[in-house]
CSV table of N, CA and C in Angstrom, one decimal:
chain,number,residue,atom,x,y,z
G,64,GLN,N,204.3,2.2,58.9
G,64,GLN,CA,204.3,2.9,60.2
G,64,GLN,C,202.9,3.2,60.6
G,65,VAL,N,202.6,3.0,61.9
G,65,VAL,CA,201.2,3.3,62.4
G,65,VAL,C,201.4,4.1,63.7
G,66,GLN,N,200.7,5.2,63.8
G,66,GLN,CA,200.6,6.0,65.1
G,66,GLN,C,199.3,5.9,65.7
G,67,LEU,N,199.2,5.7,67.0
G,67,LEU,CA,198.0,5.5,67.7
G,67,LEU,C,197.8,6.5,68.8
G,68,VAL,N,196.6,7.0,68.9
G,68,VAL,CA,196.2,8.0,70.0
G,68,VAL,C,194.9,7.5,70.6
G,69,GLU,N,195.0,7.3,71.9
G,69,GLU,CA,193.8,6.9,72.7
G,69,GLU,C,193.1,8.1,73.3
G,70,SER,N,191.8,7.9,73.5
G,70,SER,CA,191.0,8.9,74.1
G,70,SER,C,189.8,8.3,74.8
G,71,GLY,N,189.1,9.0,75.7
G,71,GLY,CA,187.9,8.5,76.3
G,71,GLY,C,188.0,8.0,77.7
G,72,GLY,N,189.2,8.0,78.2
G,72,GLY,CA,189.3,7.6,79.6
G,72,GLY,C,188.8,8.6,80.6
G,73,GLY,N,188.7,8.2,81.9
G,73,GLY,CA,188.2,9.1,82.9
G,73,GLY,C,187.8,8.4,84.1
G,74,LEU,N,187.1,9.1,85.0
G,74,LEU,CA,186.6,8.5,86.3
G,74,LEU,C,185.2,8.1,86.2
G,75,VAL,N,184.8,6.9,86.6
G,75,VAL,CA,183.5,6.4,86.5
G,75,VAL,C,183.2,5.6,87.8
G,76,GLN,N,181.9,5.6,88.2
G,76,GLN,CA,181.6,4.8,89.4
G,76,GLN,C,181.4,3.3,89.0
G,77,VAL,N,181.5,2.5,90.0
G,77,VAL,CA,181.2,1.1,89.8
G,77,VAL,C,179.9,0.8,89.1
G,78,GLY,N,179.9,0.0,88.1
G,78,GLY,CA,178.7,-0.3,87.3
G,78,GLY,C,178.5,0.6,86.1
G,79,GLY,N,179.3,1.6,86.0
G,79,GLY,CA,179.1,2.6,84.9
G,79,GLY,C,179.8,2.1,83.7
G,80,SER,N,179.8,3.0,82.7
G,80,SER,CA,180.3,2.7,81.3
G,80,SER,C,181.3,3.7,80.8
G,81,LEU,N,182.2,3.3,80.0
G,81,LEU,CA,183.1,4.2,79.3
G,81,LEU,C,183.3,3.7,77.9
G,82,ARG,N,183.6,4.6,77.0
G,82,ARG,CA,183.9,4.1,75.6
G,82,ARG,C,185.3,4.7,75.3
G,83,LEU,N,186.3,3.8,75.1
G,83,LEU,CA,187.6,4.3,74.7
G,83,LEU,C,187.7,4.2,73.2
G,84,SER,N,188.4,5.2,72.6
G,84,SER,CA,188.6,5.2,71.2
G,84,SER,C,190.1,5.3,70.9
G,85,CYS,N,190.5,4.7,69.8
G,85,CYS,CA,191.9,4.8,69.4
G,85,CYS,C,191.9,5.2,67.9
G,86,ALA,N,192.5,6.4,67.7
G,86,ALA,CA,192.6,6.9,66.3
G,86,ALA,C,194.0,6.5,65.8
G,87,ALA,N,194.0,6.0,64.6
G,87,ALA,CA,195.2,5.5,64.0
G,87,ALA,C,195.6,6.3,62.7
G,88,SER,N,196.8,6.4,62.5
G,88,SER,CA,197.3,7.0,61.2
G,88,SER,C,198.1,5.9,60.5
G,89,GLY,N,198.1,6.0,59.1
G,89,GLY,CA,198.8,5.0,58.4
G,89,GLY,C,197.9,4.3,57.4
G,90,ARG,N,198.3,4.2,56.1
G,90,ARG,CA,197.5,3.7,55.1
G,90,ARG,C,197.2,2.2,55.2
G,91,THR,N,198.0,1.5,56.0
G,91,THR,CA,197.9,0.1,56.1
G,91,THR,C,197.1,-0.4,57.3
G,92,PHE,N,196.5,0.6,58.0
G,92,PHE,CA,195.7,0.3,59.2
G,92,PHE,C,194.8,-0.9,59.0
G,93,SER,N,194.1,-1.0,57.9
G,93,SER,CA,193.1,-2.0,57.7
G,93,SER,C,193.6,-3.4,57.7
G,94,ARG,N,194.9,-3.5,57.6
G,94,ARG,CA,195.6,-4.9,57.5
G,94,ARG,C,196.0,-5.4,58.9
G,95,TYR,N,195.9,-4.5,59.9
G,95,TYR,CA,196.5,-4.8,61.2
G,95,TYR,C,195.4,-5.4,62.1
G,96,THR,N,195.8,-6.4,62.9
G,96,THR,CA,195.0,-6.8,64.1
G,96,THR,C,195.2,-5.7,65.1
G,97,MET,N,194.1,-5.3,65.8
G,97,MET,CA,194.2,-4.2,66.8
G,97,MET,C,193.8,-4.8,68.1
G,98,GLY,N,194.6,-4.3,69.1
G,98,GLY,CA,194.3,-4.8,70.5
G,98,GLY,C,194.2,-3.7,71.5
G,99,TRP,N,193.6,-4.1,72.6
G,99,TRP,CA,193.6,-3.2,73.8
G,99,TRP,C,194.2,-3.9,74.9
G,100,PHE,N,195.1,-3.3,75.6
G,100,PHE,CA,195.8,-3.8,76.8
G,100,PHE,C,195.6,-2.8,78.0
G,101,ARG,N,195.9,-3.3,79.2
G,101,ARG,CA,195.8,-2.4,80.3
G,101,ARG,C,196.9,-2.7,81.3
G,102,GLN,N,197.3,-1.7,82.1
G,102,GLN,CA,198.3,-1.8,83.1
G,102,GLN,C,197.9,-1.1,84.3
G,103,ALA,N,197.7,-1.8,85.4
G,103,ALA,CA,197.4,-1.3,86.7
G,103,ALA,C,198.6,-1.0,87.5
G,104,PRO,N,198.6,-0.1,88.4
G,104,PRO,CA,199.8,0.3,89.2
G,104,PRO,C,200.4,-1.0,89.8
G,105,GLY,N,201.7,-1.1,89.6
G,105,GLY,CA,202.5,-2.2,90.2
G,105,GLY,C,202.2,-3.6,89.5
G,106,LYS,N,201.5,-3.6,88.4
G,106,LYS,CA,201.3,-4.8,87.7
G,106,LYS,C,201.8,-4.8,86.3
G,107,GLU,N,201.9,-5.9,85.7
G,107,GLU,CA,202.4,-6.0,84.3
G,107,GLU,C,201.2,-5.6,83.4
G,108,ARG,N,201.6,-5.2,82.2
G,108,ARG,CA,200.6,-4.9,81.2
G,108,ARG,C,199.9,-6.2,80.8
G,109,GLU,N,198.6,-6.2,80.6
G,109,GLU,CA,197.9,-7.4,80.3
G,109,GLU,C,196.9,-7.2,79.1
G,110,PHE,N,196.7,-8.3,78.4
G,110,PHE,CA,195.8,-8.2,77.3
G,110,PHE,C,194.3,-8.1,77.7
G,111,VAL,N,193.6,-7.3,77.0
G,111,VAL,CA,192.2,-7.1,77.3
G,111,VAL,C,191.3,-7.7,76.1
G,112,ALA,N,191.6,-7.2,74.9
G,112,ALA,CA,190.7,-7.6,73.8
G,112,ALA,C,191.5,-7.4,72.5
G,113,ALA,N,191.1,-8.1,71.4
G,113,ALA,CA,191.7,-7.9,70.1
G,113,ALA,C,190.7,-8.1,69.0
G,114,ILE,N,190.9,-7.5,67.9
G,114,ILE,CA,190.0,-7.6,66.7
G,114,ILE,C,190.8,-7.7,65.5
G,115,MET,N,190.4,-8.7,64.6
G,115,MET,CA,191.1,-8.9,63.4
G,115,MET,C,190.8,-7.8,62.4
G,116,TRP,N,191.6,-7.7,61.3
G,116,TRP,CA,191.5,-6.6,60.4
G,116,TRP,C,190.1,-6.5,59.8
G,117,SER,N,189.5,-7.6,59.6
G,117,SER,CA,188.2,-7.6,58.9
G,117,SER,C,187.1,-7.2,59.9
G,118,GLY,N,187.4,-7.2,61.2
G,118,GLY,CA,186.4,-7.0,62.2
G,118,GLY,C,185.5,-8.2,62.5
G,119,GLY,N,185.7,-9.3,61.8
G,119,GLY,CA,184.8,-10.4,61.9
G,119,GLY,C,185.2,-11.3,63.1
G,120,SER,N,186.4,-11.2,63.6
G,120,SER,CA,186.8,-12.1,64.7
G,120,SER,C,187.3,-11.2,65.9
G,121,THR,N,186.9,-11.6,67.0
G,121,THR,CA,187.4,-10.8,68.2
G,121,THR,C,187.7,-11.9,69.3
G,122,TYR,N,188.5,-11.4,70.3
G,122,TYR,CA,188.9,-12.2,71.4
G,122,TYR,C,189.0,-11.4,72.6
G,123,TYR,N,188.6,-11.9,73.8
G,123,TYR,CA,188.6,-11.2,75.0
G,123,TYR,C,189.3,-12.0,76.1
G,124,THR,N,189.9,-11.3,77.1
G,124,THR,CA,190.3,-12.0,78.3
G,124,THR,C,189.1,-12.3,79.1
G,125,ASP,N,189.2,-13.4,79.9
G,125,ASP,CA,188.0,-13.9,80.5
G,125,ASP,C,187.3,-12.8,81.5
G,126,SER,N,188.1,-12.0,82.1
G,126,SER,CA,187.6,-11.1,83.1
G,126,SER,C,186.7,-10.0,82.5
G,127,VAL,N,186.8,-9.8,81.2
G,127,VAL,CA,185.9,-8.7,80.6
G,127,VAL,C,184.9,-9.3,79.6
G,128,LYS,N,184.9,-10.6,79.4
G,128,LYS,CA,183.9,-11.2,78.5
G,128,LYS,C,182.4,-10.8,79.0
G,129,GLY,N,181.6,-10.4,78.1
G,129,GLY,CA,180.2,-10.0,78.4
G,129,GLY,C,180.1,-8.6,78.9
G,130,ARG,N,181.2,-7.9,79.2
G,130,ARG,CA,181.1,-6.6,79.7
G,130,ARG,C,181.8,-5.6,78.7
G,131,PHE,N,182.8,-6.0,78.0
G,131,PHE,CA,183.5,-5.2,77.1
G,131,PHE,C,183.3,-5.6,75.6
G,132,THR,N,183.3,-4.7,74.7
G,132,THR,CA,183.1,-5.0,73.3
G,132,THR,C,184.1,-4.1,72.5
G,133,ILE,N,184.9,-4.8,71.7
G,133,ILE,CA,185.9,-4.2,70.8
G,133,ILE,C,185.3,-4.1,69.4
G,134,SER,N,185.5,-3.0,68.8
G,134,SER,CA,185.0,-2.8,67.4
G,134,SER,C,186.0,-1.9,66.6
G,135,ARG,N,185.9,-1.9,65.3
G,135,ARG,CA,186.8,-1.1,64.5
G,135,ARG,C,186.0,-0.6,63.3
G,136,ASP,N,186.5,0.6,62.8
G,136,ASP,CA,185.9,1.2,61.6
G,136,ASP,C,187.2,1.5,60.7
G,137,ASN,N,187.4,0.7,59.7
G,137,ASN,CA,188.5,0.8,58.9
G,137,ASN,C,188.4,2.1,58.0
G,138,ALA,N,187.2,2.5,57.7
G,138,ALA,CA,187.1,3.7,56.9
G,138,ALA,C,187.5,5.0,57.8
G,139,LYS,N,187.1,5.0,59.0
G,139,LYS,CA,187.5,6.1,59.9
G,139,LYS,C,188.8,5.9,60.6
G,140,ILE,N,189.4,4.7,60.4
G,140,ILE,CA,190.7,4.3,61.0
G,140,ILE,C,190.6,4.5,62.5
G,141,THR,N,189.6,3.8,63.1
G,141,THR,CA,189.5,3.9,64.6
G,141,THR,C,189.2,2.5,65.1
G,142,VAL,N,189.5,2.3,66.4
G,142,VAL,CA,189.1,1.1,67.1
G,142,VAL,C,188.7,1.5,68.4
G,143,ASP,N,187.5,1.0,68.8
G,143,ASP,CA,186.9,1.4,70.1
G,143,ASP,C,186.8,0.2,71.1
G,144,LEU,N,186.7,0.6,72.3
G,144,LEU,CA,186.5,-0.4,73.4
G,144,LEU,C,185.3,0.1,74.2
G,145,GLN,N,184.2,-0.5,74.1
G,145,GLN,CA,183.0,-0.2,74.9
G,145,GLN,C,183.1,-1.0,76.2
G,146,MET,N,183.1,-0.3,77.3
G,146,MET,CA,183.3,-1.0,78.6
G,146,MET,C,182.0,-0.7,79.5
G,147,ASN,N,181.3,-1.8,79.8
G,147,ASN,CA,180.1,-1.7,80.6
G,147,ASN,C,180.3,-2.4,81.9
G,148,ARG,N,179.4,-2.1,82.9
G,148,ARG,CA,179.5,-2.8,84.2
G,148,ARG,C,180.9,-2.7,84.8
G,149,LEU,N,181.5,-1.6,84.8
G,149,LEU,CA,182.9,-1.5,85.2
G,149,LEU,C,183.0,-1.8,86.7
G,150,LYS,N,184.2,-2.4,87.0
G,150,LYS,CA,184.5,-2.8,88.4
G,150,LYS,C,185.8,-2.1,88.8
G,151,PRO,N,186.0,-2.0,90.1
G,151,PRO,CA,187.3,-1.3,90.6
G,151,PRO,C,188.5,-2.0,90.0
G,152,GLU,N,188.5,-3.3,89.8
G,152,GLU,CA,189.7,-4.0,89.2
G,152,GLU,C,189.9,-3.7,87.8
G,153,ASP,N,189.0,-2.9,87.1
G,153,ASP,CA,189.2,-2.5,85.7
G,153,ASP,C,190.1,-1.2,85.7
G,154,THR,N,190.3,-0.6,86.9
G,154,THR,CA,191.2,0.6,86.9
G,154,THR,C,192.6,0.3,86.4
G,155,ALA,N,193.0,1.1,85.4
G,155,ALA,CA,194.3,0.9,84.8
G,155,ALA,C,194.5,2.0,83.7
G,156,VAL,N,195.7,2.0,83.2
G,156,VAL,CA,195.9,2.8,82.0
G,156,VAL,C,195.7,1.8,80.9
G,157,TYR,N,194.9,2.2,79.9
G,157,TYR,CA,194.5,1.4,78.8
G,157,TYR,C,195.3,1.8,77.5
G,158,TYR,N,195.8,0.8,76.8
G,158,TYR,CA,196.6,1.1,75.7
G,158,TYR,C,196.0,0.4,74.4
G,159,CYS,N,196.1,1.1,73.3
G,159,CYS,CA,195.7,0.6,72.0
G,159,CYS,C,197.0,0.1,71.4
G,160,ALA,N,197.0,-1.0,70.6
G,160,ALA,CA,198.2,-1.5,70.0
G,160,ALA,C,197.8,-2.1,68.7
G,161,ALA,N,198.8,-2.2,67.8
G,161,ALA,CA,198.6,-2.7,66.4
G,161,ALA,C,199.6,-3.8,66.2
G,162,ASP,N,199.1,-4.9,65.5
G,162,ASP,CA,199.9,-6.1,65.2
G,162,ASP,C,199.8,-6.4,63.7
G,163,ARG,N,200.9,-6.5,63.1
G,163,ARG,CA,200.9,-6.7,61.6
G,163,ARG,C,200.5,-8.1,61.3
G,164,ASP,N,200.5,-9.0,62.2
G,164,ASP,CA,200.1,-10.4,62.0
G,164,ASP,C,198.6,-10.4,61.8
G,165,SER,N,198.1,-11.4,61.1
G,165,SER,CA,196.6,-11.4,60.8
G,165,SER,C,195.9,-12.3,61.8
G,166,SER,N,196.6,-12.8,62.8
G,166,SER,CA,195.9,-13.6,63.8
G,166,SER,C,195.6,-12.8,65.1
G,167,LEU,N,194.8,-13.4,66.0
G,167,LEU,CA,194.5,-12.8,67.2
G,167,LEU,C,195.5,-13.2,68.3
G,168,ARG,N,196.3,-12.3,68.7
G,168,ARG,CA,197.4,-12.7,69.6
G,168,ARG,C,197.2,-11.9,70.9
G,169,THR,N,197.6,-12.4,72.0
G,169,THR,CA,197.4,-11.8,73.3
G,169,THR,C,198.7,-11.3,73.9
G,170,SER,N,199.9,-11.7,73.4
G,170,SER,CA,201.1,-11.3,74.0
G,170,SER,C,201.5,-9.9,73.7
G,171,ILE,N,202.0,-9.1,74.6
G,171,ILE,CA,202.4,-7.7,74.4
G,171,ILE,C,203.5,-7.7,73.3
G,172,TYR,N,204.3,-8.7,73.2
G,172,TYR,CA,205.4,-8.8,72.3
G,172,TYR,C,205.0,-9.0,70.9
G,173,ALA,N,203.8,-9.3,70.7
G,173,ALA,CA,203.3,-9.5,69.3
G,173,ALA,C,202.9,-8.2,68.6
G,174,TYR,N,202.7,-7.1,69.4
G,174,TYR,CA,202.2,-5.9,68.9
G,174,TYR,C,203.4,-4.9,68.7
G,175,GLU,N,203.5,-4.4,67.5
G,175,GLU,CA,204.6,-3.5,67.1
G,175,GLU,C,204.4,-2.0,67.5
G,176,TYR,N,203.1,-1.6,67.5
G,176,TYR,CA,202.9,-0.2,67.7
G,176,TYR,C,201.9,0.0,68.8
G,177,TRP,N,202.2,1.1,69.6
G,177,TRP,CA,201.4,1.4,70.8
G,177,TRP,C,201.1,2.8,70.9
G,178,GLY,N,199.9,3.1,71.5
G,178,GLY,CA,199.6,4.4,71.9
G,178,GLY,C,200.2,4.8,73.2
G,179,GLN,N,199.9,6.1,73.6
G,179,GLN,CA,200.4,6.6,74.9
G,179,GLN,C,199.6,6.2,76.1
G,180,GLY,N,198.4,5.7,75.9
G,180,GLY,CA,197.6,5.2,77.0
G,180,GLY,C,196.6,6.3,77.5
G,181,THR,N,195.5,5.8,78.1
G,181,THR,CA,194.5,6.7,78.6
G,181,THR,C,194.1,6.0,80.0
G,182,GLN,N,193.9,6.9,81.0
G,182,GLN,CA,193.6,6.4,82.3
G,182,GLN,C,192.1,6.1,82.5
G,183,VAL,N,191.8,5.0,83.1
G,183,VAL,CA,190.5,4.6,83.5
G,183,VAL,C,190.5,4.3,85.0
G,184,THR,N,189.6,5.1,85.7
G,184,THR,CA,189.5,4.9,87.1
G,184,THR,C,188.1,4.6,87.5
G,185,VAL,N,187.9,3.5,88.1
G,185,VAL,CA,186.6,3.0,88.6
G,185,VAL,C,186.5,3.2,90.1
G,186,SER,N,185.6,4.0,90.5
G,186,SER,CA,185.6,4.3,92.0
G,186,SER,C,184.4,3.6,92.6
G,187,SER,N,184.6,3.1,93.8
G,187,SER,CA,183.6,2.4,94.6
G,187,SER,C,183.0,3.4,95.6
């Protein structure tokens, strides 16, 4: 069982930065692939980034490549999402999720555990 709690969301201007953090509980955290997803009003939840248990492999959706960086600290049991050069279209509720599979997957159905979400609003 894994419990996830996100933090770090807020209001930021276009071009600004935010760092989201996800705190996890559970002794098996280090074995999980971790992902970040987002959901904008009226839209489906979409994949943003994922990182394998070792931290050695990451994957990003095209719209955030070069701007967002996912990282994890298995000792601290956290996974972060550094978001730079934010755009209005990045506005959404951001969710942290855990996948027991060892591969990098982008489907929401692949992730068994979810946090409650944190709001990110980018104003122009």
